[in-house]
Amino acid sequence: MLVTLKELLQQYMTSDKAVGAFNVTTYCDAKPVITAAEKKNAPVIVQVGGFATRYMDLELWGKLLVTMADRSPVPVCIHLDHSKDVEECQKAIDAGFSSVMYDGSQLSYEENVRLTSEVVRRAAQKGVSVEGEIGSVAYSGTDAYKAEASDPDTVARFVADTGVDAVAVAVGTLHRMETQAAHLDFDLLRAIQAKVDIPLVIHGSSGLCDEDFKQMCATHVTKVNIGTALRMAFDKGLRTALNDHPESNVFTEIAHIPMQYVEDKVIEKLGLLGF
């Protein structure tokens, strides 16, 4: 069933669970994400960003993912991840996405608030949830994005100034980490949650160690973004399939193998998130 981010996350703020938000790039990883959630009887957030929209536009993604969500017995939120364009957020809203993220983390505070607030205003007209970001989670292997730990008072001010439904904070992770070597600053995380009363979001969670996953679930973090781990699982599965079936030149004959690798990885992460 299709649900919004707001209605999905709020219930987990006082539980020992968090909702997995998995970045997908094709049907072949979107399907196993939802299948894994159904097997674990867990809610799930399926999200697309720049990698996915490079080859298929938001209108098509909306039709595909909303249909998949409507057919599923578990709660499924369809989310636009890391958009830096108000009009792109509008396209996702019009395409049926139940949640969008405006990422103004590289902008000044004032500009971040102005543009995030505009997305909130537009999304509210169709009952769509909005995630914002304050502080900045950088990317592994590049210095093109600033790294800036979130300040608790600034997070509280940002939430009040924008009216977002969830807020992404920078407390120790990096995007696109290929090893589980990141550690959360739990003192900072608890200081932030003492200041705000909406769900917190952690980006770059592929790089988190398993123990941090478990500790994180006891906080107000209720949305946990995972992308790179799925890319790596799909790649491993595809390479295995090609190696084991070198004679096959029909992708649909071997696609089930990388899809199974993704499903297994999602099941593993959902277990760490308390499901």
Coordinates of C-alpha atoms in Angstrom, one line a residue, residues 15-274:
S15 CA 10.2 2.2 19.0
D16 CA 13.4 0.2 18.6
K17 CA 13.0 0.0 14.9
A18 CA 13.8 2.2 11.9
V19 CA 12.5 2.2 8.3
G20 CA 14.9 1.2 5.5
A21 CA 15.1 3.7 2.6
F22 CA 16.6 1.9 -0.4
N23 CA 17.9 3.7 -3.5
V24 CA 17.0 1.9 -6.7
T25 CA 18.0 2.5 -10.3
T26 CA 16.0 -0.1 -12.3
Y27 CA 13.0 -2.4 -11.9
C28 CA 15.6 -5.2 -11.2
D29 CA 16.5 -3.7 -7.9
A30 CA 13.2 -2.1 -7.1
K31 CA 11.3 -5.4 -7.2
P32 CA 13.6 -7.3 -4.8
V33 CA 13.5 -4.3 -2.3
I34 CA 9.7 -4.7 -2.1
T35 CA 9.8 -8.5 -2.1
A36 CA 12.3 -8.4 0.8
A37 CA 10.0 -6.0 2.8
E38 CA 7.1 -8.3 2.2
K39 CA 9.0 -11.4 3.4
K40 CA 10.0 -9.5 6.5
N41 CA 6.5 -7.9 6.9
A42 CA 8.3 -4.6 7.1
P43 CA 7.5 -1.1 5.8
V44 CA 9.9 0.2 3.3
I45 CA 10.9 3.4 1.4
V46 CA 11.8 3.0 -2.2
Q47 CA 13.7 6.0 -3.5
V48 CA 15.1 7.2 -6.7
G49 CA 17.7 9.9 -7.3
G50 CA 20.1 11.1 -10.0
F51 CA 21.3 7.7 -11.1
A52 CA 17.8 6.5 -11.7
T53 CA 16.4 9.6 -13.4
R54 CA 19.3 9.7 -15.8
Y55 CA 17.7 6.9 -17.8
M56 CA 14.0 7.0 -17.0
D57 CA 12.0 10.2 -16.2
L58 CA 10.1 10.8 -13.0
E59 CA 6.7 10.3 -14.7
L60 CA 7.6 6.8 -15.7
W61 CA 9.2 6.1 -12.3
G62 CA 6.0 7.3 -10.6
K63 CA 3.8 5.0 -12.7
L64 CA 6.0 2.0 -12.0
L65 CA 6.7 2.5 -8.3
V66 CA 3.2 3.7 -7.3
T67 CA 1.7 0.6 -9.1
M68 CA 4.2 -1.6 -7.2
A69 CA 3.4 0.0 -3.9
D70 CA -0.4 -0.3 -4.5
R71 CA 0.0 -4.0 -5.1
S72 CA 2.0 -4.6 -2.0
P73 CA 0.5 -5.7 1.3
V74 CA 3.2 -3.8 3.3
P75 CA 3.4 0.0 3.6
V76 CA 5.6 1.4 0.8
C77 CA 6.6 5.1 0.5
I78 CA 7.8 6.3 -2.9
H79 CA 10.5 9.0 -2.3
L80 CA 12.5 11.4 -4.5
D81 CA 16.0 11.5 -3.0
H82 CA 18.5 14.4 -2.9
S83 CA 16.7 16.7 -5.4
K84 CA 18.4 20.1 -5.7
D85 CA 15.7 21.5 -7.9
V86 CA 12.3 22.8 -6.8
E87 CA 10.8 22.0 -10.2
E88 CA 12.1 18.4 -10.1
C89 CA 10.4 18.0 -6.8
Q90 CA 7.2 19.3 -8.4
K91 CA 7.5 16.7 -11.2
A92 CA 7.8 14.0 -8.6
I93 CA 4.8 15.3 -6.7
D94 CA 2.8 15.4 -10.0
A95 CA 4.0 11.9 -10.8
G96 CA 2.5 10.4 -7.7
F97 CA 5.5 10.2 -5.4
S98 CA 4.3 10.2 -1.8
S99 CA 7.5 12.0 -0.5
V100 CA 10.2 14.2 -1.8
M101 CA 13.5 15.5 -0.5
Y102 CA 14.8 18.9 -1.2
D103 CA 18.6 18.9 -0.5
G104 CA 19.8 22.5 0.1
S105 CA 22.7 21.3 2.3
Q106 CA 25.3 23.0 0.0
L107 CA 23.5 26.3 0.2
S108 CA 23.5 29.1 2.8
Y109 CA 21.1 28.6 5.6
E110 CA 18.8 31.3 4.3
E111 CA 18.6 29.9 0.8
N112 CA 18.2 26.3 2.1
V113 CA 15.2 27.5 4.1
R114 CA 13.7 29.5 1.3
L115 CA 13.8 26.7 -1.3
T116 CA 12.9 23.9 1.1
S117 CA 9.9 25.9 2.3
E118 CA 8.7 26.4 -1.2
V119 CA 8.8 22.6 -1.7
V120 CA 6.9 22.1 1.5
R121 CA 4.3 24.6 0.3
R122 CA 3.8 22.8 -3.0
A123 CA 3.9 19.3 -1.5
A124 CA 1.2 20.2 1.0
Q125 CA -1.2 20.9 -1.7
K126 CA -1.2 17.2 -2.7
G127 CA -0.6 15.7 0.8
V128 CA 3.0 14.8 0.0
S129 CA 5.7 14.6 2.7
V130 CA 9.0 16.5 2.5
E131 CA 12.4 15.7 3.9
G132 CA 15.0 18.4 4.2
E133 CA 18.7 18.4 5.2
I134 CA 20.7 20.7 7.5
G135 CA 24.4 20.1 8.0
S136 CA 25.9 18.2 5.1
V137 CA 26.8 14.6 4.6
A138 CA 29.8 14.5 2.2
Y139 CA 30.6 11.8 -0.4
S140 CA 33.4 9.2 -0.2
G141 CA 36.1 9.8 -2.8
T142 CA 35.4 13.4 -3.7
D143 CA 35.6 16.8 -2.0
A144 CA 32.9 18.3 -4.3
Y145 CA 30.4 18.3 -1.4
K146 CA 31.2 20.0 1.9
A147 CA 31.1 17.9 5.1
E148 CA 29.4 19.8 7.9
A149 CA 28.2 18.2 11.2
S150 CA 24.7 19.3 12.1
D151 CA 24.3 21.7 15.0
P152 CA 21.4 20.9 17.3
D153 CA 20.2 24.5 17.6
T154 CA 20.4 25.0 13.9
V155 CA 18.5 21.8 13.2
A156 CA 15.7 23.0 15.5
R157 CA 15.6 26.4 13.8
F158 CA 15.5 24.8 10.4
V159 CA 12.7 22.5 11.3
A160 CA 10.7 25.4 12.7
D161 CA 11.5 27.7 9.7
T162 CA 10.6 25.1 7.0
G163 CA 7.9 22.8 8.4
V164 CA 9.6 19.7 7.0
D165 CA 8.2 16.3 8.0
A166 CA 11.6 14.7 8.5
V167 CA 15.2 16.1 8.6
A168 CA 18.4 14.5 7.5
V169 CA 21.3 15.3 9.8
A170 CA 25.1 14.8 9.5
V171 CA 26.4 12.9 12.5
G172 CA 29.3 10.8 11.1
T173 CA 28.4 9.1 7.9
L174 CA 29.5 9.5 4.2
H175 CA 27.7 8.8 1.0
R176 CA 28.9 6.0 -1.2
M177 CA 31.1 4.2 1.3
E178 CA 32.0 0.7 0.2
T179 CA 33.1 -0.6 3.6
Q180 CA 31.3 -0.5 6.9
A181 CA 33.8 1.8 8.6
A182 CA 31.7 4.8 9.6
H183 CA 30.6 5.4 13.2
L184 CA 27.8 7.7 14.4
D185 CA 28.4 10.5 16.9
F186 CA 25.7 9.3 19.3
D187 CA 26.2 12.2 21.7
L188 CA 25.5 14.7 18.8
L189 CA 22.6 12.6 17.6
R190 CA 21.0 12.6 21.1
A191 CA 21.6 16.4 21.4
I192 CA 19.8 16.9 18.1
Q193 CA 16.8 14.7 19.0
A194 CA 16.4 16.6 22.3
K195 CA 15.8 19.7 20.3
V196 CA 13.3 18.5 17.6
D197 CA 10.2 16.4 17.6
I198 CA 10.1 15.1 14.1
P199 CA 11.8 12.0 12.6
L200 CA 15.5 12.1 11.9
V201 CA 17.2 10.7 8.8
I202 CA 20.6 9.2 8.4
H203 CA 22.1 9.2 4.9
G204 CA 25.2 7.2 3.8
S205 CA 24.2 4.2 5.9
S206 CA 25.9 1.6 3.7
G207 CA 29.1 2.6 5.6
L208 CA 27.7 2.0 9.1
C209 CA 28.9 -0.9 11.2
D210 CA 26.2 -3.4 12.3
E211 CA 26.5 -2.3 15.9
D212 CA 25.7 1.3 15.1
F213 CA 22.7 0.2 13.2
K214 CA 21.3 -1.5 16.3
Q215 CA 22.1 1.5 18.6
M216 CA 20.6 3.9 16.1
C217 CA 17.2 2.2 16.2
A218 CA 16.9 3.3 19.8
T219 CA 17.0 6.9 18.9
H220 CA 14.6 9.2 16.9
V221 CA 16.2 8.1 13.7
T222 CA 13.4 6.5 11.7
K223 CA 14.6 6.7 8.1
V224 CA 17.9 5.1 7.2
N225 CA 19.2 5.5 3.6
I226 CA 21.0 2.6 2.0
G227 CA 22.2 2.7 -1.6
T228 CA 25.8 1.7 -2.2
A229 CA 25.3 -1.7 -0.5
L230 CA 22.6 -2.5 -3.0
R231 CA 24.7 -1.4 -6.0
M232 CA 27.5 -3.7 -4.7
A233 CA 25.2 -6.6 -4.2
F234 CA 23.7 -6.3 -7.7
D235 CA 27.1 -6.0 -9.2
K236 CA 28.3 -9.1 -7.4
G237 CA 25.3 -11.1 -8.4
L238 CA 25.5 -10.0 -12.1
R239 CA 29.2 -10.9 -12.3
T240 CA 28.4 -14.3 -10.8
A241 CA 25.6 -14.8 -13.3
L242 CA 27.8 -13.9 -16.2
N243 CA 30.6 -16.1 -15.0
D244 CA 28.3 -19.1 -14.4
H245 CA 26.3 -18.6 -17.6
P246 CA 28.8 -17.4 -20.2
E247 CA 26.8 -18.8 -23.0
S248 CA 23.7 -16.7 -22.2
N249 CA 23.0 -13.5 -24.1
V250 CA 19.5 -12.9 -22.8
F251 CA 19.5 -10.8 -19.7
T252 CA 16.1 -12.1 -18.5
E253 CA 17.6 -15.6 -18.3
I254 CA 20.1 -14.5 -15.6
A255 CA 18.5 -11.4 -14.0
H256 CA 17.0 -13.4 -11.2
I257 CA 20.6 -14.0 -9.8
P258 CA 21.5 -10.3 -9.2
M259 CA 17.9 -9.6 -8.1
Q260 CA 18.3 -12.4 -5.4
Y261 CA 21.6 -10.8 -4.2
V262 CA 19.8 -7.5 -3.7
E263 CA 16.9 -9.2 -2.0
D264 CA 19.2 -10.9 0.4
K265 CA 21.0 -7.7 1.2
V266 CA 17.8 -5.8 1.9
I267 CA 16.6 -8.6 4.2
E268 CA 19.9 -8.4 6.1
K269 CA 19.6 -4.6 6.5
L270 CA 16.0 -4.8 7.6
G271 CA 17.0 -7.3 10.3
L272 CA 19.5 -4.8 11.6
L273 CA 16.8 -2.1 11.6
G274 CA 14.7 -4.3 13.9

